[in-house]
Amino acid sequence: MSQFLVKDGVKNQIRKGEKLVTTHCCYCGMQCGMHIRVNEKTNKVVGVEPRYDWVLTRGKMCPKGVTAYQTIDHPDRIKRPLIKKNGKFIESSWEEALDLIQSKFLGLQNQYGKDSIGVYGGVSMTNEKCYLVGKYARVGLGTRYIDYNGRYCMSSAAGGFNKTLGMDRGSTLPWTELEHTDCFFMAGSNTAECHPTSIQWFWKAKDKGAKLIVADPRETATARVADVHLDLLPGTDSALANGIMHLLIEHDYVDHGYIASRCNNYAELKEMTAKFTPAYTSEITGVSEEKLIKAAHIFGQSPRSVVMFARGAEQQTKGVDNVSLYTSMALLRGQIGKFASGVATFTGQGNGQGGREHGQKADALPGYRKIANPKDREYIAKVWGIEEKEMPQEGVSAYEMFHLMEAKKIRALHVICSNPVVSSPNINYVQKALESLDFLVVNDFFLSETAELADVVLPAVTWAEDEGTTTNIEGRVIRIRKVVEPLGESKPDWEIMQLIAERMGKGEFFPYKEPREIFDELRIASKGGKADYYGITYEKIDDQEGVFWPVPEENHLGTPYVFTERFATEDGKANLAVCDWKEPGEVTNSNYPLWLTTGRVVFHYLSGNQTRRVGFLMEKCPEPFVEIHPELAGEYGIADGERVKLSTPRGVMELPAKITKAIRKDTLFVPYHWGKEMSANQLTSPALDPFSRMPEFKVCAVKLEKLSNRR
Ligand SMILES: Nc1nc2c(c(=O)[nH]1)N[C@H]1C(S)=C(S)[C@@H](COP(=O)(O)OP(=O)(O)OC[C@H]3O[C@@H](n4cnc5c(=O)[nH]c(N)nc54)[C@H](O)[C@@H]3O)O[C@H]1N2
Ligand SMILES: Nc1nc2c(c(=O)[nH]1)N[C@H]1C(S)=C(S)[C@@H](COP(=O)(O)OP(=O)(O)OC[C@H]3O[C@@H](n4cnc5c(=O)[nH]c(N)nc54)[C@H](O)[C@@H]3O)O[C@H]1N2
Ligand code: SF4
Ligand SMILES: [Mo]
């Protein structure tokens, strides 16, 4: 006999001898609701059921989500600590691994100072863990050098939002309202592949007549159904946004009342955009004048619109400018802080939002506090029970940490939840920097390419073996539930950090018995900050289908819309962006005549360390490829499926050609989910945005060659 779990009239079957544990997917920022099926006798995960009653995703999941459960009890899981001896990993006890870490960390710090250890975090972890990574680095190890993989992901969005709106909450509105929007302007987002379950909301809106404008060098599945596809040259978003604003002003689509009462810099913006006529904008972006004009009229005439962007616009040396300019488009139309309208970035990783709020960034402390701000230092030092002067100063960004490793300033690194030797730009250099370390520790549950380089690998747990909270794409804090006990001797990262902190003589600062205690400390640490979680409890999350931050008081219900009356800037007004267009960090030339951009496919996740171990996903997409327009392929005499060579000043790779009309003729695209000789990041440019320190993953110059006589 089966039972049913019924909520809101929707049934999920519970099979005999099984229980369902309600949680969310471990991968992207959509954080789709799911129930994980557990055999009650064996306590093993046996499958997954969609969660129809989850408010945002309503039973939808993508191919990664429906197979995520297969990673939990996967044969490749690391079950015991690994120590490298004579170039080979040997299983060890926790005692032995911790002894080794203690002696190396203390030895290096005695000889070279506290800052000789770096911490490299990630945001596929709960808020509890992400918060603790910051405290572990500053208090447990006492180092200034900490940064995280979100630097490669959300840092330009954060920079742009902070500059224009004074606060970085990825979405200014709940996404369950998107169905009432009249127009979406999406820049640099491959929505259908990267946030697939969000598409239902755009379709609902489209069914009611909403318009869709997509800015992407590729004709993605989303661009294909757009009313206007702005097929821009990679790296030209700031010209595009200035050009659209030029037209909004020319046709008087500007909300003058909103601008006068809520925004600064309108006169300066008007002056800057004056030269971005359709002709000039078209010359830079390669988008036809007709398309620009059509897009501006559709966007300008829509009563409710949402401007959205993702890494396509953000992973550039002008990422912050691009975000600021696109955000300004929404401001010109008076859209931010209102129903079914506003601005949003597509948050990447599962906890890409929460993980950037609570102190994993080189310059940040919990609650979006600043480590350089004396008051903020004072407050957090008090919460942590240390002296303000013991709090380290600001460190450097993720990619810049590799320079310090190469220079022997950072001599040991602890990587927690990232695979930087696949995901960083210019990985040939990054690999050398990692190899120059005296000591590398990696926490992971699968042996990643980065873990392969480690001296010690500590077995972490998957998302299903621990509890906590994450903050989804909307800014809604939700609960991740423990489904099964940790496999083998694996441990959650918070426990691992706690064990090392004890070995560093800092045990008294890490007294937690469970994640809830860490969350309670996070609530206090974030209190009064911009990302204020003080009023959030696990119970409130359950009662309210998640809680939108900020939540400054215990009896506060949360903040679904932000900026309804004022922005989070000092004077309460938004700062319209006044930014000229600038060339990318690297431009095409006679040696490297084509543009290269990189990104994702629906079947794989980030560095691929998880999804490359799932049979179904590998069947669907076993290896990288390069998208080439048929005309360009014709010029080079390249056939579909033929192996070709790509080179940039940093590296070379060979891979099969995928010939498709869905890309510009002057641009190539390679997905980056593989390591070593299959990694697109052998090619990418490490040029950084001067403000966010985001690498320019989306633009570099490349040479394409046919490999003669080989197929
Ligand atoms: N399937 C899948 N889903 C994911 C992930 C994954 O790895 N796989 N990762 C998650 C994470 S962490 C992230 S950050 C997000 C990323 O989500 P997205 O940003 O949507 O994904 P990308 O493929 O990196 O890039 C998006 C689009 O930018 C376009 N683009 C390239 N250059 C430019 C440019 O100069 N300007 C503009 N306007 N567009 C450009 C590309 O053609 C591409 O279609 O996805 C999340 N979801
Ligand atoms: N060329 C190119 N490069 C890019 C991008 C691009 O568009 N183009 N995008 C960038 C972006 S947006 C991102 S987000 C980065 C991501 O880059 P990475 O951070 O390298 O991505 P992941 O593959 O998620 O790495 C996470 C690792 O931690 C492990 N892991 C997962 N959960 C946990 C946990 O709870 N604890 C521990 N200890 N380990 C865990 C996984 O097995 C995996 O090995 O890549 C960036 N690199
Ligand atoms: S990867 Fe993202 S869209 Fe796919 S199921 Fe997981 S959370 Fe949902
Ligand atoms: Mo990301």
Short mmCIF file of C-alpha atoms and ligand atoms in Angstrom, two decimals, residues 25-32 34 57 60-66 194-197 605, ligand 3:
data_model
loop_
_atom_site.label_atom_id
_atom_site.label_comp_id
_atom_site.label_asym_id
_atom_site.label_seq_id
_atom_site.Cartn_x
_atom_site.Cartn_y
_atom_site.Cartn_z
CA CYS A 25 18.33 20.94 -5.13
CA CYS A 26 22.05 21.32 -4.47
CA TYR A 27 22.94 23.04 -7.73
CA CYS A 28 21.75 26.39 -9.07
CA GLY A 29 20.20 29.46 -7.48
CA MET A 30 16.66 28.35 -8.38
CA GLN A 31 16.93 25.94 -5.45
CA CYS A 32 14.07 23.81 -6.78
CA MET A 34 12.27 18.36 -4.05
CA THR A 57 9.48 25.99 -8.78
CA LYS A 60 9.71 21.53 -12.08
CA MET A 61 13.29 20.23 -12.10
CA CYS A 62 16.01 20.05 -14.72
CA PRO A 63 18.18 17.05 -15.74
CA LYS A 64 20.80 17.94 -13.13
CA GLY A 65 18.25 18.22 -10.35
CA VAL A 66 16.52 14.90 -11.06
CA CYS A 194 21.03 27.62 -16.69
CA HIS A 195 17.87 28.41 -14.75
CA PRO A 196 15.51 26.08 -16.59
CA THR A 197 12.75 26.01 -14.00
CA TYR A 605 27.32 22.06 -13.46
S1 SF4 B 3 20.03 22.70 -11.20
FE1 SF4 B 3 18.81 24.51 -10.74
S2 SF4 B 3 17.05 24.39 -12.14
FE2 SF4 B 3 18.00 22.37 -12.12
S3 SF4 B 3 16.82 21.25 -10.55
FE3 SF4 B 3 18.63 22.12 -9.54
S4 SF4 B 3 17.98 24.08 -8.70
FE4 SF4 B 3 16.45 23.42 -10.23
#
